[in-house]
Structures are given as structure tokens and as C-alpha cells.
Amino acid sequence: MYITDNYDVVVIGAGHAGVEAALAAARLGGRTLLATLSLDNIALMPCNPSVGGPAKGHLVREIDALGGQMGLTADEACIQMRLLNTGKGYAVHALRAQADKPFYHTLMKQVVENQENLDVKQLMIDRLLVENGAVVGVEAETGEVFEAKCVILATGTYLRGRIVYGQVNYESGPNGLRSANKLSSSLLENGVELMRFKTGTPARIDARSLDYSRMEAQYGDEQVRNFSFMSTITERKQIPCWLTYTNENTHRIIKDNLDRSPLFSGAIEGTGPRYCPSIEDKVVKFPDKNRHQVFVEPEGLYTNEMYLGGMSSSLPEDVQYAMYRTVPGLEKVKIVRNAYAIEYDCINALQLKPTLEFKKISGLFAGGQFNGSSGYEEAAVQGFMAGVNAVMKIRGQEAVVLDRSQAYIGVLIDDLVTKENHEPYRMMTSRAEYRLLLRQDNADIRLRKIGHEIGLVSDEEYEHLLKKMDDIQSEIKRLEKTVIGVSDRVQMFLEKYGSTLLKSGITLAELVKRPELDYVKLAKLDEGRPELPDDVTEQVNIEIKYEGYIKRQMQQVAQFKKLEDKKLPEDFDYSEVNSLRREAVQKLNKVQPATIGQASRISGVSPADISVLLVHFTRKQ
């Protein structure tokens, strides 16, 4: 054992969490080491070849607004972009990019390798070095020791990773890469509690073996959109994805072979994700459904590998072939990578503070699937916040914690560190109480200022936002003051859209509020309209249309903030509080909430318990 180097921050793992953690720490001036099992798996997409989607797209835009990297790289690697849920309200609109997997990895590898203050090295980290309750470094399998003020665990699915399908069972990380088998023991020795989760992935198939005439083409949007608020991409070559369906024959084959599935035979110990089930799970849990969607998605522009979204499985290879070949378009399919399940070690995130630092080990942070979450996007935002807060701790500055009213990131982290998650956590719009405020379109307005204050958003980028906000407010005021009189032209326009005819003059803002009209349609009546960017006109339309709902939700946020502002002491023994129920004492002592607001969201803590806490700490003050 010998000391090789000294760093401010060491990041273990270079997946989506590790990359964002390392970049954030380095960009904030921290001397950072990014340790990865293989330089070939930096920002690897081990499962679906996409970024974004419902709620996940919100996370990507939020990390971009704060100064993260995922949005920029996803825009560059995108081979198809769609805005989802356009038939619903703006709160659930979400961007989803089909990504060129190899290119995404290449781009992100190039970014981290050229980042100032960041060293990238292929290393297997075996031990965590802890002294007097604080992390002081890590030891690699080579015997090298890297001293560090902070360490960030972003191990993904590699900790004691085990691949399982049919009778096949071997230690490995995703895509045949090495698993990390010794670090778990070191974590346990230092008091970190581990649990076992499972996830899975479908087969990859040869594009040349498909019959596209039997599937429905799924095209990207004609309008070019981007995740990043600073992206300059205006043209994009897009290629189609394909949609097909399972059928009763598919389901019969699966049912006949359930005894050969490790998922049902007991060979798999870990708990899998509820919201991304295997095809076996779907068939068993939804017996009334005679078909399930299968999305056939290209993995890149220069590969023949296609991803079978919706058909994750751990069945044996012969059963995989049999069931896939019952699906229209896949009758002659050739598998190039078998579907499999993977088990791995992770933590119950109740061991973490809202900053993502371990409560019992100073300077040790964690992010991504290691925290019991699932998904590239969930991982990336956790890694980013861990990287930021590691540097803030080193500087002795106040940590950056986003609350549930500020961002989906706040909802995600609060759920992880407050609620007991017995399965991989997935972000969904329904988890956000204030989702009308937390839209993907206004992530920059909500979070750019914070990114600028942290030091990850440049003055130029922030000035761009201030100009945008000024344009929005100026245009809203103009619309509120501009009155449209009664005329044949106006009445004919309203009649065309089935809108109530005018009896007297009305402001353009009032017309925008009508359900059948919007800011774009009213351009024909608005002679004084200035030329404005699309993102400005979109915000003008939303702010006016939803003004009443937005004001109401802002009032709810004000009530929420009152409880969030009431801080609770660290390492407090809640058995000292008279009149608290025993269950509440146990849960509060376990979670050690940072605020009264967080305490109110703990399962098993009732409104009456919160009242007792408020009285107790008010008297103490």
C-alpha cells in the first residue's frame, strides 16, 4: 500500500451519476479523480438507448439549467427527438431523445478527459479509508492509495453484480464488464447498511433480421427541439423507431416456461423495479391483457443492434427466441445480446442527509443507482448534487439543497432520503405536488439563478436568461393592456375557432385565456406583436393561460415553505419529546429529518406527531 496522489474529491464509478459528480466538482475548482472499472464504460447506457421521457425529461432540463452536462451531450448524440404528452397539459409535456449509444459515450468521454482539474483513471477501488468517522481516501486493488477530502460513491449496478437468465448465472457488471466484489465488504465494515436490488434489460437484435412492413413506424418531431437551454442545434438527422405488439402466442410461451425463469424460481434475490417490469411480470400480473407494446429502437447510426423496449426478461435463450419470434416483424429475429437480469448491492438512502452525504461518515457522498434509484436521468442529477455538495463541504460553505417546490430534483432526493424505498425508485410526474410550477419548459427560470450562484452557469448564460425573463414580462404586460374592439374581422376570427363572440372590447390577455385560443392563434388579430423567440412566446402563453392555477399553487408552496423553514437539530433523540407515539419516535430517530417539513413526510409520522414537535421546539426556542 502506497500513497499515489491526493485529491479534493474521488468519484468511484463513471456512469451517469459519476460523470456528473466529477464534472461538477472539477468545474467548481476541486481537484478530482474519476475512478472507473473501464474507460470503455464512461457514461455507458447499459439499458435503453434514450434520454428523457415523462418526469425524466424534466430532470435533464433541470440539470442543464444548473450547469450539468447530460442535456448538452444528449442533444449532440440525438438521432430522434419527440415531445411527449402533447395532448395533455404543459405540466406533463416531456422531451425524449433517442440516443446514439456509442456516440453518447464517446462525447462524454471526450468531455471528462478534457475537463480541467479532473483526472480519469481505470481503477478497481476495493477499500474505503475512514478515520475518526470521516473518509480520508480510497485504496485500489493495485495497492495504490488516493487520499481525498471527500469521496462520492456512484457504483451503479456494479457492486457484487450478478448476471442471471435461465440457468446462466455469473458475476459481472452490465454488458460483460467486471463487477466490484470487495468494496461492499469495506462499506459493511464501516457501518454502511447494504441491500440487494435487481433490474433487467431486453435482448438486442440484428436490424437485418426484422420485417419492418409488419411494424408501425414512430417518427420524431419535425420541429427541432433540444434539452439544453444553450444548445445551438437547429438541424438534426432523425431516424424512425418501430412499434409492434406481443400476442396470445407470446404470452402462452412465457406462461409455459415460468418455471425456467429465475424471477419465479427464486434464483433472483433482489427486488426489481415496479414501473419497469419484465415481460414475465407483465404477463403474470396483467392476465386480462392480450397484448403489450414492444418498441424496437435503434442503438445508433452505425450499428445494427436494435433494442426491444418493453420485453425485458430473464428467461433462457431458447425461450427468448421462441417468444420474440411470435411478435409481428420479429418472426426471423436474430439475437446479438441476450436479455438478462442483474442483481447488485445498493443502500437504503435513509442513511443519507438531503445533501447526499452519509449521516455517519463525514465526507462520504453517494449518488445514482447505489442510492436505490433507477434510470440514467435520476442517477445524473444525484451525482451532480453530490459533486456540488462535496465541494461546498470542502470550502466550508452552505450545502445546496433543492426542496420539493423548486425542482423535480428536490422531489427525487427528498423521497429517497425520507421514505423507505423497498424497490428501485423511479421519478414520475405524479410524485411532484407542485408539478404545474415544475414544468420542463421553465426549468431555466426556476434554477438558472441557483446554477449561477453556485458557479456552474456563466455570466453570459445568466444574462441570456435575464433577457428572456424581461421579454416575457414585457409581452404579458402589453397583452394585458392591448384592447381588441368589436369588428366583423374579430367576430369572424372567433367564430372560426368556436369562441364566444364579443359584445364589447376585450384585452388580448383575456382572449389568450380562452381554452380554444392561444397566443399563437391570436397573431392574426395582434398587429403590434413584436418578433420574439419561441421559448419566450411559449412562456407568455402558459403564464397567461394558467395564471389562476399558478397563483393557487404558489399559495400552497408558501404554506409548504413554513414547515420547510423550521429546522430540526442533528442527531436528536426524539424519545425526549413527550406525547410522541412510539412508532413516530422510532421513525424520527431513524431518518433524523432536517426540517419539520421533512418529518411530516415520513411514513408513520402523523399530523398529530407534527403538532407535538412544533409545540416542543417552539417552547425550547
XYZ file of C-alpha atoms in Angstrom:
621
model
C 0.000 0.000 0.000
C 1.408 3.366 -1.008
C 0.027 6.882 -1.404
C -0.187 7.652 -5.103
C -1.867 11.058 -5.029
C -4.040 13.457 -3.062
C -7.365 14.863 -4.257
C -10.170 17.036 -3.006
C -12.766 14.615 -4.381
C -12.575 10.996 -5.528
C -15.567 9.706 -7.501
C -15.993 5.920 -7.668
C -17.814 4.968 -10.863
C -18.097 6.752 -14.208
C -21.695 6.102 -15.183
C -24.230 8.909 -15.458
C -24.001 9.758 -11.734
C -20.220 9.547 -11.567
C -19.634 11.665 -14.651
C -21.894 14.490 -13.450
C -20.392 14.337 -9.947
C -16.832 14.539 -11.257
C -17.569 17.317 -13.748
C -19.427 19.423 -11.154
C -16.651 19.026 -8.574
C -13.879 19.788 -11.069
C -15.684 22.764 -12.599
C -16.070 24.220 -9.115
C -12.302 24.063 -8.689
C -11.974 20.829 -6.753
C -9.053 18.628 -7.745
C -10.957 15.487 -8.709
C -10.247 11.846 -9.576
C -12.819 9.850 -11.542
C -12.112 6.149 -10.980
C -13.791 3.708 -13.359
C -13.625 -0.071 -13.825
C -13.126 0.546 -17.545
C -12.507 3.637 -19.634
C -14.833 1.996 -22.155
C -17.855 2.329 -19.873
C -17.791 6.081 -19.213
C -21.432 7.249 -19.425
C -22.365 3.821 -20.752
C -26.069 3.246 -21.455
C -26.424 -0.365 -20.305
C -30.152 -0.494 -20.979
C -32.415 1.659 -23.171
C -30.850 3.908 -25.828
C -32.719 7.051 -24.775
C -32.607 10.094 -22.530
C -35.678 11.799 -21.082
C -39.349 10.911 -21.122
C -42.112 11.709 -18.597
C -40.568 13.295 -15.464
C -37.116 12.122 -16.602
C -37.073 14.834 -19.266
C -37.791 17.351 -16.510
C -34.703 16.123 -14.637
C -32.497 16.513 -17.723
C -33.635 20.086 -18.276
C -33.145 20.892 -14.591
C -29.592 19.589 -14.511
C -28.887 21.605 -17.648
C -30.318 24.751 -16.037
C -27.990 24.220 -13.064
C -24.917 23.755 -15.247
C -24.763 19.966 -15.728
C -23.671 18.096 -18.840
C -26.301 15.465 -19.700
C -28.608 17.738 -21.714
C -25.846 19.087 -23.950
C -24.470 15.625 -24.699
C -27.933 14.143 -25.278
C -28.659 16.877 -27.828
C -25.454 16.107 -29.723
C -25.981 12.327 -29.680
C -29.695 12.521 -30.511
C -30.979 10.579 -33.536
C -34.647 11.249 -32.812
C -36.381 13.784 -30.555
C -40.039 13.843 -29.550
C -42.116 15.966 -27.196
C -44.378 13.523 -25.345
C -47.840 14.038 -23.810
C -48.685 16.982 -26.059
C -52.368 16.042 -25.812
C -52.231 16.790 -22.085
C -51.347 19.869 -20.046
C -47.976 21.623 -20.093
C -47.086 20.194 -16.661
C -46.587 16.710 -18.123
C -45.050 17.620 -21.500
C -41.682 15.874 -21.665
C -38.813 15.651 -24.146
C -37.431 12.236 -25.035
C -34.345 11.718 -27.169
C -33.402 8.517 -28.922
C -29.631 8.476 -28.498
C -26.776 7.031 -30.469
C -25.354 4.966 -27.603
C -21.729 4.644 -28.756
C -21.619 8.316 -29.751
C -23.056 9.438 -26.378
C -20.289 7.521 -24.602
C -17.641 8.937 -26.945
C -18.821 12.515 -26.482
C -18.997 12.244 -22.690
C -15.594 10.534 -22.521
C -14.149 13.416 -24.522
C -15.708 15.945 -22.125
C -14.386 14.337 -18.928
C -10.926 13.632 -20.381
C -10.504 17.302 -21.272
C -12.004 18.827 -18.143
C -9.583 20.973 -16.142
C -8.975 19.750 -12.553
C -10.207 16.246 -13.466
C -8.114 13.093 -13.740
C -9.725 9.952 -15.175
C -8.189 6.579 -14.373
C -9.102 2.931 -14.903
C -9.134 1.531 -11.365
C -10.876 -1.081 -9.247
C -11.483 0.535 -5.856
C -11.508 -2.138 -3.134
C -11.485 -0.202 0.135
C -12.860 2.925 1.673
C -10.414 4.561 4.111
C -12.128 6.050 7.169
C -10.570 7.640 10.261
C -12.462 9.007 13.265
C -15.795 8.865 11.452
C -14.558 10.729 8.362
C -13.477 9.454 4.964
C -9.817 10.112 4.148
C -9.353 8.264 0.867
C -9.666 5.027 -1.076
C -7.467 2.028 -1.832
C -7.374 0.351 -5.255
C -6.811 -3.375 -5.951
C -3.288 -2.444 -7.092
C -2.469 -1.264 -3.559
C -2.494 2.383 -4.641
C -3.985 4.790 -2.093
C -5.621 8.039 -3.144
C -6.137 10.454 -0.286
C -9.284 12.563 -0.505
C -11.235 15.128 1.487
C -14.486 13.746 0.074
C -15.447 10.525 -1.714
C -18.548 10.024 -3.864
C -19.936 6.516 -4.372
C -21.542 6.179 -7.805
C -21.179 2.432 -8.321
C -24.422 1.861 -10.250
C -25.154 -1.854 -10.678
C -21.518 -2.992 -10.356
C -21.285 -3.755 -6.610
C -21.287 -7.562 -6.450
C -23.106 -7.513 -9.794
C -24.548 -10.864 -10.853
C -25.999 -11.623 -14.302
C -28.869 -14.127 -14.388
C -31.017 -15.603 -17.182
C -32.307 -19.149 -17.321
C -29.620 -21.397 -15.861
C -26.895 -18.860 -16.695
C -25.526 -17.238 -13.546
C -22.202 -15.399 -13.239
C -20.578 -12.421 -11.536
C -20.469 -9.421 -13.854
C -21.480 -5.850 -14.337
C -23.631 -4.795 -17.327
C -22.533 -5.795 -20.836
C -19.912 -8.269 -19.570
C -17.843 -5.682 -17.694
C -16.206 -6.521 -14.347
C -18.185 -6.401 -11.122
C -16.767 -4.824 -7.965
C -16.743 -7.517 -5.283
C -14.561 -6.187 -2.443
C -15.884 -2.665 -1.952
C -19.137 -3.991 -0.449
C -17.202 -5.644 2.386
C -15.365 -2.407 3.092
C -18.637 -0.474 3.238
C -20.146 -3.013 5.631
C -17.057 -2.800 7.855
C -17.627 0.954 8.087
C -21.246 0.619 9.141
C -22.931 1.192 5.787
C -26.086 -0.917 5.503
C -26.481 -2.615 2.122
C -29.472 -4.221 0.439
C -29.958 -6.127 -2.796
C -31.878 -4.786 -5.792
C -32.393 -6.177 -9.264
C -33.013 -4.719 -12.676
C -33.141 -6.178 -16.166
C -32.746 -5.458 -19.829
C -34.223 -6.914 -23.035
C -32.349 -8.604 -25.855
C -30.503 -6.662 -28.542
C -31.374 -7.931 -32.010
C -29.940 -7.688 -35.525
C -31.675 -4.955 -37.554
C -31.221 -7.044 -40.741
C -33.434 -9.818 -39.346
C -36.556 -7.624 -38.947
C -39.611 -7.228 -41.170
C -40.406 -3.515 -40.861
C -43.533 -3.816 -43.027
C -45.255 -5.579 -40.118
C -44.495 -2.816 -37.598
C -45.657 0.790 -37.159
C -43.051 3.483 -37.805
C -42.551 6.033 -34.999
C -41.045 9.294 -36.274
C -39.504 12.218 -34.426
C -40.997 15.731 -34.329
C -40.483 17.975 -37.334
C -39.780 20.912 -35.040
C -36.196 20.720 -33.798
C -36.085 20.761 -30.001
C -33.225 20.445 -27.518
C -32.769 19.576 -23.862
C -30.151 22.238 -23.282
C -31.268 25.843 -22.959
C -27.976 26.915 -24.551
C -27.954 24.421 -27.427
C -27.383 25.871 -30.907
C -28.552 22.771 -32.813
C -31.148 23.760 -35.420
C -30.973 20.748 -37.756
C -30.957 17.065 -36.907
C -30.914 13.871 -38.960
C -33.644 11.703 -37.440
C -34.343 8.016 -37.987
C -37.529 6.119 -37.106
C -38.237 3.739 -34.256
C -40.815 0.983 -34.618
C -43.834 -0.228 -32.658
C -45.214 -3.758 -32.548
C -47.110 -5.900 -30.014
C -46.961 -9.195 -28.191
C -49.943 -11.550 -28.591
C -51.589 -14.590 -27.011
C -48.972 -16.934 -28.501
C -46.209 -14.861 -26.901
C -47.955 -14.998 -23.558
C -48.599 -18.754 -23.796
C -44.886 -19.455 -24.364
C -43.980 -17.293 -21.367
C -46.559 -18.955 -19.082
C -45.420 -22.417 -20.155
C -41.842 -21.588 -19.157
C -42.272 -19.632 -15.928
C -40.640 -22.478 -14.009
C -37.454 -21.761 -16.007
C -37.459 -18.058 -15.107
C -35.066 -17.139 -12.240
C -37.573 -14.428 -11.367
C -40.155 -17.030 -10.374
C -37.900 -19.931 -9.352
C -36.290 -17.982 -6.502
C -32.832 -17.794 -8.099
C -33.054 -13.984 -8.004
C -32.943 -12.468 -4.510
C -33.100 -8.763 -5.310
C -36.226 -6.624 -5.622
C -36.942 -5.371 -9.131
C -38.452 -2.088 -10.349
C -42.247 -1.894 -10.147
C -42.558 0.571 -13.026
C -40.262 -1.222 -15.451
C -41.309 -4.890 -15.115
C -40.060 -7.813 -17.143
C -42.345 -9.310 -19.794
C -42.826 -12.319 -17.465
C -44.098 -9.963 -14.750
C -46.488 -8.247 -17.155
C -47.992 -11.499 -18.375
C -48.499 -12.803 -14.822
C -49.734 -9.558 -13.244
C -51.994 -8.473 -16.113
C -53.629 -11.726 -17.297
C -56.570 -9.823 -18.839
C -54.312 -8.015 -21.348
C -53.944 -9.924 -24.613
C -51.073 -7.784 -25.891
C -48.277 -5.476 -24.705
C -46.371 -2.811 -26.633
C -42.883 -3.566 -27.937
C -40.707 -0.636 -29.014
C -37.985 -1.557 -31.497
C -35.343 1.165 -31.202
C -32.005 1.635 -32.996
C -28.963 1.791 -30.697
C -27.079 4.103 -33.037
C -26.458 5.250 -36.583
C -23.505 2.919 -37.163
C -24.642 -0.315 -35.534
C -27.199 -2.981 -36.443
C -28.192 -3.511 -32.803
C -31.841 -2.807 -32.029
C -33.308 -2.550 -28.535
C -36.606 -4.308 -27.680
C -38.231 -1.861 -25.277
C -40.937 -3.479 -23.174
C -39.568 -7.038 -23.366
C -37.045 -7.187 -20.549
C -36.605 -10.811 -19.493
C -34.528 -13.348 -17.571
C -35.895 -16.393 -19.403
C -33.456 -18.876 -21.039
C -32.150 -18.105 -24.531
C -34.294 -20.734 -26.280
C -37.447 -19.277 -24.675
C -36.342 -15.777 -25.603
C -36.084 -16.834 -29.244
C -39.465 -18.597 -29.117
C -41.366 -15.664 -27.598
C -39.671 -12.953 -29.681
C -40.464 -14.798 -32.910
C -44.214 -14.697 -32.187
C -44.141 -10.886 -32.358
C -45.089 -9.313 -35.737
C -41.947 -8.185 -37.540
C -39.697 -10.387 -35.387
C -40.546 -13.768 -36.959
C -36.953 -14.288 -38.173
C -35.219 -12.304 -35.474
C -31.567 -12.921 -34.593
C -30.424 -12.112 -31.067
C -26.998 -10.496 -30.740
C -27.145 -9.960 -26.943
C -29.442 -11.993 -24.715
C -31.858 -10.388 -22.292
C -30.783 -10.757 -18.673
C -31.471 -9.679 -15.093
C -28.742 -8.185 -12.931
C -28.571 -8.128 -9.144
C -26.417 -5.622 -7.270
C -25.712 -4.084 -3.861
C -27.140 -0.678 -3.019
C -28.202 1.275 0.060
C -31.376 2.393 1.704
C -30.942 6.149 1.211
C -32.330 6.878 4.680
C -28.636 6.708 5.631
C -28.083 9.965 3.734
C -28.658 13.615 4.535
C -30.573 15.740 1.974
C -27.108 16.820 0.773
C -26.462 13.129 -0.170
C -23.703 12.884 2.441
C -23.773 9.872 4.744
C -25.004 10.782 8.223
C -22.432 8.602 9.981
C -19.370 9.075 7.745
C -18.296 12.665 7.208
C -17.203 13.468 3.653
C -18.715 10.345 2.098
C -21.407 11.088 -0.501
C -23.470 8.844 -2.775
C -25.479 9.164 -5.971
C -27.322 7.146 -8.613
C -28.493 3.538 -8.559
C -26.328 2.910 -5.493
C -28.903 5.056 -3.658
C -31.721 2.704 -4.626
C -32.990 4.621 -7.650
C -33.290 3.555 -11.297
C -32.718 5.400 -14.561
C -29.942 7.378 -16.214
C -31.605 10.722 -15.509
C -32.259 10.042 -11.813
C -28.632 8.964 -11.476
C -27.231 12.021 -13.241
C -28.995 14.598 -11.073
C -27.996 12.825 -7.850
C -24.375 12.667 -8.983
C -24.459 16.350 -9.866
C -25.827 17.369 -6.461
C -23.335 15.110 -4.664
C -20.454 16.670 -6.613
C -21.617 20.196 -5.821
C -22.126 19.497 -2.120
C -18.795 17.713 -1.757
C -17.029 20.895 -2.890
C -19.276 23.071 -0.728
C -18.298 20.942 2.285
C -14.585 21.286 1.488
C -14.994 25.063 1.166
C -16.972 25.272 4.398
C -19.898 26.807 2.520
C -23.601 26.117 2.885
C -24.785 22.984 1.064
C -27.119 23.248 -1.933
C -30.432 21.504 -1.208
C -33.383 21.940 -3.571
C -36.801 21.484 -1.996
C -39.943 19.900 -3.446
C -41.328 23.239 -4.615
C -38.187 24.140 -6.567
C -37.422 21.127 -8.722
C -38.083 17.500 -9.570
C -34.527 17.026 -8.308
C -35.781 18.161 -4.898
C -38.701 15.721 -5.043
C -36.423 12.833 -6.048
C -33.807 13.358 -3.351
C -36.372 14.126 -0.656
C -38.267 10.918 -1.471
C -35.044 8.885 -1.334
C -33.760 10.246 1.984
C -37.175 10.465 3.704
C -39.223 7.461 2.602
C -38.313 3.808 2.862
C -37.960 2.518 -0.684
C -38.215 -1.252 -0.967
C -37.740 -1.273 -4.756
C -35.750 0.784 -7.291
C -37.138 4.341 -7.229
C -38.310 5.871 -10.482
C -39.214 9.531 -10.982
C -42.768 10.224 -12.146
C -44.725 13.456 -12.579
C -47.330 12.185 -10.094
C -44.725 12.307 -7.311
C -44.459 16.114 -7.561
C -47.123 18.020 -5.616
C -46.340 21.284 -7.428
C -45.903 19.950 -10.947
C -47.760 22.864 -12.553
C -44.882 25.053 -11.349
C -42.171 22.467 -12.059
C -42.641 22.230 -15.819
C -39.860 21.188 -18.172
C -40.280 24.391 -20.173
C -39.429 26.723 -17.258
C -36.527 24.819 -15.672
C -34.137 27.647 -16.574
C -36.369 30.274 -14.966
C -36.575 28.169 -11.797
C -32.954 27.082 -11.462
C -30.555 29.115 -13.635
C -30.026 31.678 -10.872
C -29.017 28.906 -8.443
C -26.599 27.456 -11.022
C -25.079 30.917 -11.450
C -24.717 31.414 -7.698
C -23.041 28.007 -7.362
C -20.599 28.947 -10.097
C -21.583 26.472 -12.827
C -23.577 28.857 -15.029
C -21.563 31.595 -16.733
C -22.379 35.309 -16.598
C -23.215 35.185 -20.312
C -25.668 32.307 -19.835
C -27.285 34.059 -16.885
C -27.613 37.332 -18.819
C -29.336 35.352 -21.567
C -31.898 34.162 -19.020
C -32.469 37.656 -17.589
C -33.144 38.975 -21.100
C -35.617 36.141 -21.701
C -37.463 36.824 -18.431
C -37.660 40.527 -19.197
C -39.090 39.802 -22.665
C -41.725 37.500 -21.146
C -42.929 40.032 -18.590
C -42.913 42.894 -21.091
C -45.029 40.912 -23.532
C -47.506 39.828 -20.838
C -47.968 43.469 -19.765
C -48.501 44.518 -23.386
C -51.178 41.860 -23.890
C -52.914 42.898 -20.674
C -53.088 46.496 -21.911
C -53.951 45.858 -25.580
C -57.735 46.007 -26.151
C -59.386 44.430 -29.193
C -62.611 46.107 -30.259
C -65.722 44.549 -31.772
C -65.442 44.287 -35.561
C -66.546 41.919 -38.316
C -62.955 40.715 -38.700
C -62.678 39.881 -34.998
C -66.072 38.173 -34.860
C -65.263 36.051 -37.917
C -61.970 35.006 -36.298
C -63.727 33.987 -33.074
C -66.442 32.145 -34.962
C -63.779 30.167 -36.844
C -62.425 28.757 -33.541
C -65.830 28.256 -31.930
C -65.172 31.038 -29.420
C -67.857 33.256 -27.858
C -68.442 36.425 -29.887
C -67.678 39.816 -28.361
C -70.253 42.273 -27.047
C -67.610 44.848 -26.089
C -63.857 45.357 -26.203
C -61.565 42.780 -24.581
C -57.828 42.532 -23.881
C -55.634 40.134 -25.805
C -54.664 38.545 -22.485
C -58.311 37.654 -21.793
C -58.577 36.067 -25.242
C -55.415 34.012 -24.647
C -57.090 32.552 -21.543
C -59.915 31.068 -23.593
C -59.423 27.266 -23.945
C -59.922 27.238 -27.703
C -57.472 30.106 -28.316
C -53.812 30.726 -27.568
C -51.034 33.238 -28.107
C -50.004 31.818 -31.497
C -53.538 31.780 -32.963
C -54.132 35.388 -31.883
C -51.247 36.638 -34.009
C -53.770 37.389 -36.774
C -55.540 39.918 -34.548
C -52.408 41.322 -32.912
C -50.959 43.953 -35.220
C -48.443 45.293 -32.689
C -46.874 41.930 -31.851
C -43.052 42.006 -31.596
C -40.785 39.304 -33.010
C -39.938 37.026 -30.102
C -38.120 33.684 -29.753
C -40.264 30.541 -29.482
C -39.269 29.898 -25.875
C -40.475 33.380 -24.908
C -43.832 33.057 -26.670
C -44.337 29.645 -25.066
C -43.870 31.104 -21.582
C -46.142 34.054 -22.336
C -48.912 31.681 -23.411
C -48.513 29.402 -20.362
C -48.237 32.214 -17.797
C -51.415 33.882 -19.044
C -53.466 30.720 -19.600
C -52.690 29.168 -16.225
C -52.439 32.371 -14.180
C -55.170 31.368 -11.712
C -53.853 27.834 -11.197
C -50.286 29.089 -10.824
C -51.294 31.626 -8.160
C -53.177 28.938 -6.250
C -50.183 26.597 -6.319
C -47.899 29.423 -5.207
C -50.103 29.845 -2.132
C -49.724 26.119 -1.421
C -45.957 26.485 -1.749
C -45.992 29.356 0.767
C -47.656 27.044 3.314
C -45.176 24.282 2.482
C -42.228 26.659 2.996
C -43.353 27.489 6.532
C -42.702 23.906 7.618
C -39.545 23.586 5.483
C -38.063 26.658 7.164
C -38.410 25.118 10.625
C -35.071 23.358 11.149
C -34.594 20.367 13.418
C -31.392 19.591 15.362
C -28.988 16.928 14.081
C -28.628 13.622 15.958
C -31.572 14.401 18.209
C -33.112 11.722 20.449
C -36.857 12.017 19.805
C -37.675 9.881 22.843
C -37.086 13.101 24.803
C -40.256 14.593 23.266
C -43.264 13.878 25.487
C -46.515 12.674 23.846
C -44.871 11.369 20.664
C -46.144 7.936 19.669
C -43.623 5.082 19.838
C -43.733 4.498 16.055
C -43.068 8.197 15.428
C -40.088 8.154 17.804
C -38.613 5.117 16.020
C -39.094 6.599 12.540
C -37.819 10.062 13.505
C -34.718 8.620 15.188
C -34.044 6.511 12.092
C -34.473 9.270 9.486
C -33.231 12.232 11.560
C -35.165 14.761 9.423
C -33.560 18.127 8.708
C -36.832 20.092 8.924
C -40.378 19.829 10.269
C -41.472 19.598 6.626
C -39.324 16.529 6.019
C -40.581 14.981 9.269
C -44.174 15.394 8.075
C -43.427 13.240 5.014
C -42.057 10.262 6.945
C -44.322 7.232 6.783
C -45.579 6.528 10.296
C -45.366 10.151 11.495
C -48.897 11.552 11.824
C -50.151 15.178 11.714
C -50.664 14.909 15.483
C -46.986 13.987 15.899
C -46.011 17.050 13.874
C -48.111 19.246 16.153
C -46.303 17.785 19.172
C -42.929 18.518 17.547
C -43.928 22.094 16.744
C -45.002 22.726 20.332
C -41.862 21.085 21.760
C -39.337 23.024 19.665
C -41.248 26.308 19.897
C -41.073 26.073 23.704
C -37.372 25.221 23.510
C -36.670 28.297 21.405
